[in-house]
PDB file of C-alpha atoms in Angstrom:
ATOM      1  CA  MET M   1       6.569 -37.142   8.473  1.00  0.00           C
ATOM      2  CA  THR M   2       4.934 -33.703   8.724  1.00  0.00           C
ATOM      3  CA  ALA M   3       5.517 -30.383   7.061  1.00  0.00           C
ATOM      4  CA  SER M   4       8.101 -28.052   8.570  1.00  0.00           C
ATOM      5  CA  ILE M   5       8.652 -24.345   9.180  1.00  0.00           C
ATOM      6  CA  GLU M   6      12.208 -23.098   9.616  1.00  0.00           C
ATOM      7  CA  THR M   7      13.466 -19.630  10.534  1.00  0.00           C
ATOM      8  CA  ARG M   8      16.517 -18.607   8.534  1.00  0.00           C
ATOM      9  CA  THR M   9      18.233 -15.681   6.831  1.00  0.00           C
ATOM     10  CA  PHE M  10      17.396 -15.151   3.161  1.00  0.00           C
ATOM     11  CA  HIS M  11      19.387 -12.454   1.348  1.00  0.00           C
ATOM     12  CA  ASP M  12      20.358 -10.999   4.747  1.00  0.00           C
ATOM     13  CA  GLN M  13      16.733 -10.662   5.869  1.00  0.00           C
ATOM     14  CA  PRO M  14      14.922 -12.859   8.426  1.00  0.00           C
ATOM     15  CA  ALA M  15      12.613 -15.270   6.652  1.00  0.00           C
ATOM     16  CA  LEU M  16      10.517 -18.395   7.128  1.00  0.00           C
ATOM     17  CA  VAL M  17      10.927 -21.484   4.969  1.00  0.00           C
ATOM     18  CA  LEU M  18       7.820 -23.658   4.663  1.00  0.00           C
ATOM     19  CA  ARG M  19       8.145 -27.238   3.392  1.00  0.00           C
ATOM     20  CA  THR M  20       5.773 -30.148   2.864  1.00  0.00           C
ATOM     21  CA  PRO M  21       6.783 -33.829   2.931  1.00  0.00           C
ATOM     22  CA  GLY M  22       5.903 -34.014  -0.769  1.00  0.00           C
ATOM     23  CA  GLY M  23       8.604 -31.487  -1.657  1.00  0.00           C
ATOM     24  CA  ALA M  24       6.752 -28.160  -1.921  1.00  0.00           C
ATOM     25  CA  GLN M  25       8.582 -25.141  -0.526  1.00  0.00           C
ATOM     26  CA  ALA M  26       7.944 -21.430   0.029  1.00  0.00           C
ATOM     27  CA  VAL M  27      10.092 -18.629   1.459  1.00  0.00           C
ATOM     28  CA  VAL M  28       8.357 -15.762   3.293  1.00  0.00           C
ATOM     29  CA  SER M  29      10.320 -12.657   4.276  1.00  0.00           C
ATOM     30  CA  LEU M  30       9.423 -10.868   7.504  1.00  0.00           C
ATOM     31  CA  PHE M  31      10.299  -7.663   5.662  1.00  0.00           C
ATOM     32  CA  GLY M  32       7.009  -6.743   4.023  1.00  0.00           C
ATOM     33  CA  ALA M  33       5.401 -10.136   4.822  1.00  0.00           C
ATOM     34  CA  GLN M  34       6.426 -10.976   1.281  1.00  0.00           C
ATOM     35  CA  VAL M  35       6.452 -14.426  -0.298  1.00  0.00           C
ATOM     36  CA  LEU M  36       9.740 -14.539  -2.225  1.00  0.00           C
ATOM     37  CA  SER M  37       9.746 -18.084  -3.582  1.00  0.00           C
ATOM     38  CA  TRP M  38       7.288 -20.917  -4.189  1.00  0.00           C
ATOM     39  CA  THR M  39       8.056 -24.286  -5.706  1.00  0.00           C
ATOM     40  CA  PRO M  40       5.218 -26.840  -5.792  1.00  0.00           C
ATOM     41  CA  ALA M  41       5.909 -30.513  -5.195  1.00  0.00           C
ATOM     42  CA  GLY M  42       7.670 -32.015  -8.197  1.00  0.00           C
ATOM     43  CA  GLY M  43       7.647 -28.689 -10.017  1.00  0.00           C
ATOM     44  CA  SER M  44       9.778 -25.632 -10.666  1.00  0.00           C
ATOM     45  CA  GLU M  45       9.840 -22.086  -9.267  1.00  0.00           C
ATOM     46  CA  TRP M  46       6.652 -20.119  -9.999  1.00  0.00           C
ATOM     47  CA  LEU M  47       7.566 -16.709  -8.517  1.00  0.00           C
ATOM     48  CA  TYR M  48       9.903 -14.208 -10.148  1.00  0.00           C
ATOM     49  CA  LEU M  49      12.453 -12.558  -7.850  1.00  0.00           C
ATOM     50  CA  SER M  50      14.715 -10.066  -9.556  1.00  0.00           C
ATOM     51  CA  PRO M  51      18.405 -10.981  -9.240  1.00  0.00           C
ATOM     52  CA  GLN M  52      19.017  -7.250  -8.705  1.00  0.00           C
ATOM     53  CA  ALA M  53      16.371  -6.848  -5.987  1.00  0.00           C
ATOM     54  CA  ARG M  54      17.514  -4.913  -2.942  1.00  0.00           C
ATOM     55  CA  HIS M  55      17.277  -6.767   0.367  1.00  0.00           C
ATOM     56  CA  ASP M  56      18.774  -4.124   2.648  1.00  0.00           C
ATOM     57  CA  GLY M  57      15.459  -2.707   3.871  1.00  0.00           C
ATOM     58  CA  SER M  58      15.922   0.577   2.011  1.00  0.00           C
ATOM     59  CA  THR M  59      13.208  -0.143  -0.530  1.00  0.00           C
ATOM     60  CA  ALA M  60      10.613  -2.736  -1.463  1.00  0.00           C
ATOM     61  CA  ILE M  61      11.878  -6.111  -2.708  1.00  0.00           C
ATOM     62  CA  ARG M  62      11.364  -6.455  -6.463  1.00  0.00           C
ATOM     63  CA  GLY M  63       9.527  -9.706  -7.040  1.00  0.00           C
ATOM     64  CA  GLY M  64       7.625 -12.395  -5.174  1.00  0.00           C
ATOM     65  CA  ILE M  65       4.292 -11.221  -3.755  1.00  0.00           C
ATOM     66  CA  PRO M  66       4.513  -7.696  -2.292  1.00  0.00           C
ATOM     67  CA  VAL M  67       1.555  -6.467  -0.223  1.00  0.00           C
ATOM     68  CA  CYS M  68       0.118  -3.124  -1.333  1.00  0.00           C
ATOM     69  CA  PHE M  69      -1.867  -1.267   1.371  1.00  0.00           C
ATOM     70  CA  PRO M  70      -3.544   1.139   2.060  1.00  0.00           C
ATOM     71  CA  GLN M  71      -2.945   2.385  -1.462  1.00  0.00           C
ATOM     72  CA  PHE M  72      -2.485   0.532  -4.718  1.00  0.00           C
ATOM     73  CA  ALA M  73      -0.077   2.138  -7.217  1.00  0.00           C
ATOM     74  CA  THR M  74      -0.455   5.930  -7.294  1.00  0.00           C
ATOM     75  CA  LEU M  75      -4.210   5.966  -6.646  1.00  0.00           C
ATOM     76  CA  GLY M  76      -3.913   8.498  -3.836  1.00  0.00           C
ATOM     77  CA  LYS M  77      -1.489  10.758  -1.992  1.00  0.00           C
ATOM     78  CA  LEU M  78       0.557   8.099  -0.220  1.00  0.00           C
ATOM     79  CA  PRO M  79       3.826   6.600  -1.498  1.00  0.00           C
ATOM     80  CA  LYS M  80       3.328   4.237  -4.426  1.00  0.00           C
ATOM     81  CA  HIS M  81       1.768   0.941  -3.278  1.00  0.00           C
ATOM     82  CA  GLY M  82       1.265   2.195   0.256  1.00  0.00           C
ATOM     83  CA  LEU M  83       3.046   1.770   3.557  1.00  0.00           C
ATOM     84  CA  VAL M  84       3.408  -1.869   4.607  1.00  0.00           C
ATOM     85  CA  ARG M  85       5.643  -3.497   1.994  1.00  0.00           C
ATOM     86  CA  THR M  86       8.715  -1.658   3.331  1.00  0.00           C
ATOM     87  CA  ARG M  87       8.400  -2.433   7.032  1.00  0.00           C
ATOM     88  CA  PRO M  88       9.199  -5.457   9.210  1.00  0.00           C
ATOM     89  CA  TRP M  89       6.249  -7.646  10.220  1.00  0.00           C
ATOM     90  CA  SER M  90       5.916  -9.894  13.265  1.00  0.00           C
ATOM     91  CA  LEU M  91       5.310 -13.622  13.289  1.00  0.00           C
ATOM     92  CA  GLY M  92       1.869 -14.324  14.697  1.00  0.00           C
ATOM     93  CA  GLU M  93       0.998 -17.993  14.159  1.00  0.00           C
ATOM     94  CA  GLN M  94       2.692 -21.007  12.636  1.00  0.00           C
ATOM     95  CA  ARG M  95       1.168 -24.453  12.135  1.00  0.00           C
ATOM     96  CA  SER M  96       1.989 -27.540  10.140  1.00  0.00           C
ATOM     97  CA  GLY M  97       0.439 -30.941   9.527  1.00  0.00           C
ATOM     98  CA  ASP M  98       0.843 -33.993   7.357  1.00  0.00           C
ATOM     99  CA  ASP M  99       0.366 -32.067   4.130  1.00  0.00           C
ATOM    100  CA  PHE M 100       0.446 -28.328   4.869  1.00  0.00           C
ATOM    101  CA  ALA M 101       2.455 -25.544   6.484  1.00  0.00           C
ATOM    102  CA  LEU M 102       0.978 -22.181   7.514  1.00  0.00           C
ATOM    103  CA  VAL M 103       2.336 -18.921   8.896  1.00  0.00           C
ATOM    104  CA  THR M 104       0.617 -15.658   9.789  1.00  0.00           C
ATOM    105  CA  LEU M 105       2.478 -12.342   9.917  1.00  0.00           C
ATOM    106  CA  THR M 106       1.034  -9.218  11.509  1.00  0.00           C
ATOM    107  CA  THR M 107       1.532  -5.460  11.546  1.00  0.00           C
ATOM    108  CA  SER M 108      -0.340  -2.371  12.711  1.00  0.00           C
ATOM    109  CA  GLU M 109      -0.010   1.382  12.615  1.00  0.00           C
ATOM    110  CA  ASP M 110       2.976   3.113  14.144  1.00  0.00           C
ATOM    111  CA  ASP M 111       4.056   6.733  14.436  1.00  0.00           C
ATOM    112  CA  ALA M 112       5.448   6.806  10.878  1.00  0.00           C
ATOM    113  CA  SER M 113       2.380   5.272   9.248  1.00  0.00           C
ATOM    114  CA  TYR M 114       0.020   7.422  11.314  1.00  0.00           C
ATOM    115  CA  ALA M 115       1.830  10.581  10.219  1.00  0.00           C
ATOM    116  CA  ALA M 116       1.289   9.605   6.563  1.00  0.00           C
ATOM    117  CA  TRP M 117      -2.145   8.022   6.978  1.00  0.00           C
ATOM    118  CA  PRO M 118      -3.829   8.892  10.299  1.00  0.00           C
ATOM    119  CA  GLN M 119      -5.766   5.656  10.771  1.00  0.00           C
ATOM    120  CA  ARG M 120      -5.678   2.850  13.328  1.00  0.00           C
ATOM    121  CA  PHE M 121      -5.487  -0.594  11.762  1.00  0.00           C
ATOM    122  CA  SER M 122      -4.129  -4.075  12.113  1.00  0.00           C
ATOM    123  CA  ALA M 123      -3.200  -6.262   9.153  1.00  0.00           C
ATOM    124  CA  GLU M 124      -2.440  -9.953   8.747  1.00  0.00           C
ATOM    125  CA  VAL M 125      -0.911 -11.958   5.923  1.00  0.00           C
ATOM    126  CA  THR M 126      -1.454 -15.718   6.104  1.00  0.00           C
ATOM    127  CA  VAL M 127       0.567 -17.973   3.810  1.00  0.00           C
ATOM    128  CA  ILE M 128      -0.283 -21.659   3.436  1.00  0.00           C
ATOM    129  CA  ILE M 129       1.342 -24.242   1.198  1.00  0.00           C
ATOM    130  CA  GLU M 130       0.190 -27.699   0.256  1.00  0.00           C
ATOM    131  CA  ASN M 131       1.877 -29.917  -2.311  1.00  0.00           C
ATOM    132  CA  GLU M 132       0.503 -28.141  -5.403  1.00  0.00           C
ATOM    133  CA  ARG M 133      -1.089 -25.076  -3.826  1.00  0.00           C
ATOM    134  CA  LEU M 134      -0.024 -21.693  -2.459  1.00  0.00           C
ATOM    135  CA  GLY M 135      -2.596 -19.556  -0.682  1.00  0.00           C
ATOM    136  CA  VAL M 136      -2.009 -15.957   0.435  1.00  0.00           C
ATOM    137  CA  GLU M 137      -4.698 -14.211   2.479  1.00  0.00           C
ATOM    138  CA  PHE M 138      -4.622 -10.537   3.412  1.00  0.00           C
ATOM    139  CA  GLU M 139      -6.843  -9.318   6.252  1.00  0.00           C
ATOM    140  CA  VAL M 140      -7.389  -5.763   7.476  1.00  0.00           C
ATOM    141  CA  GLU M 141      -9.162  -4.645  10.658  1.00  0.00           C
ATOM    142  CA  ASN M 142     -10.193  -1.083  11.436  1.00  0.00           C
ATOM    143  CA  THR M 143      -9.122  -0.698  15.072  1.00  0.00           C
ATOM    144  CA  GLY M 144      -9.923   3.008  15.243  1.00  0.00           C
ATOM    145  CA  HIS M 145     -13.121   4.915  16.017  1.00  0.00           C
ATOM    146  CA  ALA M 146     -13.945   6.212  12.532  1.00  0.00           C
ATOM    147  CA  SER M 147     -14.369   4.578   9.134  1.00  0.00           C
ATOM    148  CA  PHE M 148     -11.590   4.576   6.555  1.00  0.00           C
ATOM    149  CA  ALA M 149     -11.191   3.567   2.914  1.00  0.00           C
ATOM    150  CA  PHE M 150      -8.295   1.894   1.128  1.00  0.00           C
ATOM    151  CA  THR M 151      -7.115   0.209  -2.025  1.00  0.00           C
ATOM    152  CA  ALA M 152      -4.901  -2.874  -1.903  1.00  0.00           C
ATOM    153  CA  ALA M 153      -3.284  -5.675  -3.881  1.00  0.00           C
ATOM    154  CA  LEU M 154      -1.228  -8.828  -3.720  1.00  0.00           C
ATOM    155  CA  HIS M 155       1.291  -7.768  -6.370  1.00  0.00           C
ATOM    156  CA  THR M 156       2.190 -11.285  -7.583  1.00  0.00           C
ATOM    157  CA  TYR M 157       5.220 -11.627  -9.884  1.00  0.00           C
ATOM    158  CA  LEU M 158       4.907 -14.925 -11.768  1.00  0.00           C
ATOM    159  CA  ARG M 159       7.970 -16.503 -13.362  1.00  0.00           C
ATOM    160  CA  VAL M 160       7.596 -17.495 -17.018  1.00  0.00           C
ATOM    161  CA  ARG M 161      10.132 -18.931 -19.420  1.00  0.00           C
ATOM    162  CA  GLU M 162       9.416 -16.368 -22.148  1.00  0.00           C
ATOM    163  CA  VAL M 163       6.602 -13.879 -21.594  1.00  0.00           C
ATOM    164  CA  GLU M 164       5.719 -13.621 -25.294  1.00  0.00           C
ATOM    165  CA  ASN M 165       4.953 -17.348 -25.307  1.00  0.00           C
ATOM    166  CA  ALA M 166       2.826 -17.332 -22.148  1.00  0.00           C
ATOM    167  CA  ARG M 167      -0.979 -17.228 -22.376  1.00  0.00           C
ATOM    168  CA  LEU M 168      -3.316 -15.920 -19.677  1.00  0.00           C
ATOM    169  CA  GLU M 169      -6.857 -17.245 -20.092  1.00  0.00           C
ATOM    170  CA  GLY M 170     -10.096 -16.217 -18.385  1.00  0.00           C
ATOM    171  CA  LEU M 171     -10.290 -12.458 -18.992  1.00  0.00           C
ATOM    172  CA  HIS M 172     -12.286 -12.570 -22.236  1.00  0.00           C
ATOM    173  CA  GLY M 173     -15.186 -10.104 -22.181  1.00  0.00           C
ATOM    174  CA  HIS M 174     -14.019  -8.198 -19.109  1.00  0.00           C
ATOM    175  CA  GLU M 175     -13.722  -4.423 -19.044  1.00  0.00           C
ATOM    176  CA  TYR M 176     -10.338  -3.009 -18.069  1.00  0.00           C
ATOM    177  CA  ARG M 177      -8.548   0.289 -17.536  1.00  0.00           C
ATOM    178  CA  ASP M 178      -5.465   0.482 -19.745  1.00  0.00           C
ATOM    179  CA  ALA M 179      -2.830   2.480 -17.860  1.00  0.00           C
ATOM    180  CA  ALA M 180      -0.428   2.010 -20.769  1.00  0.00           C
ATOM    181  CA  ASP M 181      -2.885   3.868 -23.023  1.00  0.00           C
ATOM    182  CA  ASN M 182      -3.883   6.970 -21.037  1.00  0.00           C
ATOM    183  CA  ASP M 183      -6.238   5.029 -18.725  1.00  0.00           C
ATOM    184  CA  ARG M 184      -8.696   4.331 -21.515  1.00  0.00           C
ATOM    185  CA  ILE M 185     -11.493   1.904 -20.659  1.00  0.00           C
ATOM    186  CA  LYS M 186     -11.525  -1.083 -23.002  1.00  0.00           C
ATOM    187  CA  ARG M 187     -13.005  -4.570 -23.233  1.00  0.00           C
ATOM    188  CA  ASP M 188     -10.919  -7.706 -23.654  1.00  0.00           C
ATOM    189  CA  SER M 189     -11.947  -9.556 -26.810  1.00  0.00           C
ATOM    190  CA  GLY M 190      -9.203 -12.164 -27.116  1.00  0.00           C
ATOM    191  CA  GLU M 191      -9.367 -15.826 -26.178  1.00  0.00           C
ATOM    192  CA  ALA M 192      -6.137 -15.350 -24.228  1.00  0.00           C
ATOM    193  CA  LEU M 193      -3.963 -12.418 -23.192  1.00  0.00           C
ATOM    194  CA  VAL M 194      -0.529 -12.575 -24.823  1.00  0.00           C
ATOM    195  CA  VAL M 195       2.002  -9.922 -23.788  1.00  0.00           C
ATOM    196  CA  GLU M 196       3.835  -8.400 -26.746  1.00  0.00           C
ATOM    197  CA  ALA M 197       4.337  -4.830 -25.483  1.00  0.00           C
ATOM    198  CA  GLU M 198       4.100  -2.828 -22.276  1.00  0.00           C
ATOM    199  CA  THR M 199       1.022  -4.077 -20.423  1.00  0.00           C
ATOM    200  CA  ASP M 200      -0.587  -2.340 -17.443  1.00  0.00           C
ATOM    201  CA  ARG M 201      -4.252  -3.249 -17.082  1.00  0.00           C
ATOM    202  CA  VAL M 202      -6.778  -3.258 -14.239  1.00  0.00           C
ATOM    203  CA  TYR M 203      -9.544  -5.738 -15.076  1.00  0.00           C
ATOM    204  CA  HIS M 204     -12.822  -5.027 -13.286  1.00  0.00           C
ATOM    205  CA  ASP M 205     -15.096  -7.425 -11.412  1.00  0.00           C
ATOM    206  CA  VAL M 206     -13.278 -10.637 -12.290  1.00  0.00           C
ATOM    207  CA  GLN M 207     -15.034 -13.563 -10.622  1.00  0.00           C
ATOM    208  CA  ARG M 208     -13.905 -16.559 -12.667  1.00  0.00           C
ATOM    209  CA  PRO M 209     -10.627 -18.470 -12.211  1.00  0.00           C
ATOM    210  CA  LEU M 210      -7.707 -17.675 -14.515  1.00  0.00           C
ATOM    211  CA  LEU M 211      -5.287 -20.057 -16.190  1.00  0.00           C
ATOM    212  CA  LEU M 212      -1.708 -19.198 -17.072  1.00  0.00           C
ATOM    213  CA  ARG M 213      -0.102 -21.479 -19.654  1.00  0.00           C
ATOM    214  CA  ASP M 214       3.687 -21.382 -19.655  1.00  0.00           C
ATOM    215  CA  GLY M 215       5.010 -23.981 -22.090  1.00  0.00           C
ATOM    216  CA  TRP M 216       4.479 -27.458 -20.685  1.00  0.00           C
ATOM    217  CA  ARG M 217       3.236 -26.229 -17.299  1.00  0.00           C
ATOM    218  CA  SER M 218       0.083 -24.398 -16.239  1.00  0.00           C
ATOM    219  CA  LEU M 219      -1.035 -22.433 -13.201  1.00  0.00           C
ATOM    220  CA  GLY M 220      -4.573 -21.962 -11.928  1.00  0.00           C
ATOM    221  CA  ILE M 221      -5.228 -18.580 -10.294  1.00  0.00           C
ATOM    222  CA  ASN M 222      -8.231 -18.161  -8.002  1.00  0.00           C
ATOM    223  CA  VAL M 223      -9.180 -14.952  -6.195  1.00  0.00           C
ATOM    224  CA  GLU M 224     -11.653 -14.261  -3.385  1.00  0.00           C
ATOM    225  CA  GLY M 225     -12.547 -10.889  -1.895  1.00  0.00           C
ATOM    226  CA  PHE M 226     -10.462  -8.850  -4.327  1.00  0.00           C
ATOM    227  CA  PRO M 227     -12.764  -7.565  -7.111  1.00  0.00           C
ATOM    228  CA  ASP M 228     -10.077  -6.699  -9.671  1.00  0.00           C
ATOM    229  CA  VAL M 229      -7.162  -8.355 -11.450  1.00  0.00           C
ATOM    230  CA  VAL M 230      -4.089  -6.376 -12.486  1.00  0.00           C
ATOM    231  CA  VAL M 231      -1.880  -7.631 -15.323  1.00  0.00           C
ATOM    232  CA  TRP M 232       1.482  -5.882 -15.635  1.00  0.00           C
ATOM    233  CA  ASN M 233       4.680  -6.234 -17.608  1.00  0.00           C
ATOM    234  CA  PRO M 234       6.980  -3.194 -18.025  1.00  0.00           C
ATOM    235  CA  TRP M 235       8.437  -4.391 -21.356  1.00  0.00           C
ATOM    236  CA  GLU M 236      11.841  -3.344 -22.597  1.00  0.00           C
ATOM    237  CA  GLN M 237      11.921   0.434 -22.220  1.00  0.00           C
ATOM    238  CA  ARG M 238      10.345   0.722 -18.775  1.00  0.00           C
ATOM    239  CA  CYS M 239      12.245  -2.307 -17.493  1.00  0.00           C
ATOM    240  CA  ALA M 240      15.500  -0.558 -18.411  1.00  0.00           C
ATOM    241  CA  GLN M 241      14.428   2.343 -16.172  1.00  0.00           C
ATOM    242  CA  LEU M 242      14.080   0.120 -13.094  1.00  0.00           C
ATOM    243  CA  PRO M 243      17.377   0.001 -11.169  1.00  0.00           C
ATOM    244  CA  ASP M 244      16.503  -3.277  -9.448  1.00  0.00           C
ATOM    245  CA  MET M 245      15.658  -5.223 -12.619  1.00  0.00           C
ATOM    246  CA  PRO M 246      18.045  -6.696 -15.215  1.00  0.00           C
ATOM    247  CA  ALA M 247      17.572  -5.443 -18.760  1.00  0.00           C
ATOM    248  CA  ASN M 248      15.952  -8.708 -19.867  1.00  0.00           C
ATOM    249  CA  GLY M 249      13.979  -9.237 -16.657  1.00  0.00           C
ATOM    250  CA  PHE M 250      10.672  -8.360 -18.291  1.00  0.00           C
ATOM    251  CA  ARG M 251      10.961 -11.451 -20.485  1.00  0.00           C
ATOM    252  CA  HIS M 252      10.761 -13.792 -17.509  1.00  0.00           C
ATOM    253  CA  MET M 253       7.972 -12.275 -15.423  1.00  0.00           C
ATOM    254  CA  LEU M 254       4.287 -11.492 -15.623  1.00  0.00           C
ATOM    255  CA  CYS M 255       2.424  -9.865 -12.761  1.00  0.00           C
ATOM    256  CA  VAL M 256      -1.091 -11.221 -12.241  1.00  0.00           C
ATOM    257  CA  GLU M 257      -2.334  -9.436  -9.149  1.00  0.00           C
ATOM    258  CA  ALA M 258      -5.369  -9.783  -6.907  1.00  0.00           C
ATOM    259  CA  ALA M 259      -6.442  -6.181  -6.348  1.00  0.00           C
ATOM    260  CA  ALA M 260      -9.023  -3.751  -5.080  1.00  0.00           C
ATOM    261  CA  ALA M 261      -8.162  -0.835  -7.331  1.00  0.00           C
ATOM    262  CA  ARG M 262     -11.220   0.417  -9.180  1.00  0.00           C
ATOM    263  CA  ARG M 263     -13.200   1.299  -6.045  1.00  0.00           C
ATOM    264  CA  ARG M 264     -11.933   1.886  -2.539  1.00  0.00           C
ATOM    265  CA  ILE M 265     -12.983  -0.543   0.175  1.00  0.00           C
ATOM    266  CA  GLU M 266     -14.892   1.194   2.963  1.00  0.00           C
ATOM    267  CA  LEU M 267     -14.320  -0.219   6.439  1.00  0.00           C
ATOM    268  CA  ASP M 268     -16.243   0.987   9.478  1.00  0.00           C
ATOM    269  CA  ALA M 269     -14.712   1.088  12.929  1.00  0.00           C
ATOM    270  CA  GLY M 270     -14.326  -2.430  14.291  1.00  0.00           C
ATOM    271  CA  GLU M 271     -14.953  -4.105  10.933  1.00  0.00           C
ATOM    272  CA  GLN M 272     -12.701  -6.557   9.108  1.00  0.00           C
ATOM    273  CA  TRP M 273     -12.070  -7.300   5.436  1.00  0.00           C
ATOM    274  CA  TYR M 274     -10.082 -10.023   3.782  1.00  0.00           C
ATOM    275  CA  GLY M 275      -9.023 -11.084   0.297  1.00  0.00           C
ATOM    276  CA  ARG M 276      -7.232 -14.184  -0.910  1.00  0.00           C
ATOM    277  CA  GLN M 277      -5.265 -15.363  -3.924  1.00  0.00           C
ATOM    278  CA  THR M 278      -4.664 -19.072  -4.473  1.00  0.00           C
ATOM    279  CA  LEU M 279      -2.156 -20.448  -6.988  1.00  0.00           C
ATOM    280  CA  ILE M 280      -2.498 -24.082  -8.058  1.00  0.00           C
ATOM    281  CA  ALA M 281       0.172 -25.859 -10.093  1.00  0.00           C
ATOM    282  CA  LEU M 282      -1.564 -28.033 -12.685  1.00  0.00           C
TER     283      LEU M 282
END
């Protein structure tokens, strides 16, 4: 028995369902090339998808793993989080074997993106699942004749039982920009990050793996290519201002994002760049 990839409709949007013989499953929406669900073999759901998320194509889907490009957050003049999370992507490649399933989705510039950001590019998102592992790789190629620069992120919403009881380990000693405190630069001095208020931090130059402890289960988080890690939770007041989040939604999610936010990535004509985030259920 081998892994399978099935095309189906998920919340009225075309999606791909990846399954392994061991019982792992992921759902990838063609809208935004966004992973919306991931359950490792023998485990429970690890991605948070808001029950009030909009799936009609009018706005980005709240939850899962949105792709931010060519701008992260409001670090520039483009719409928040860029241009590609609110557009349909095309299926490029799909493969499966005895213990894995893989899909690649692609997009490139069009008239609308070029009007907002006059650059020629192609982008790929590759999603692979194994029994206990989810890997998401984001690749960008400069297909134009001049260099360009961008910021980017895999904006991963992790599902937790109660965010105040979750512990994120591995950021001790790292410098971060605290967007919840007037962008002050600080240094993390705790053994673990525990969210007890609005949290919006960009950690710089994180090269070690992270560990999220959520009650009896744990998640390893490995990043390649992305130099920064963003940790975000809107907490009660800001969550109430989000129309596509329930009032208590902040209690059950924690964003731990692979990002290039502190410095823009420079890409010459014809060059490629990629970054990857791997989640491992422990």
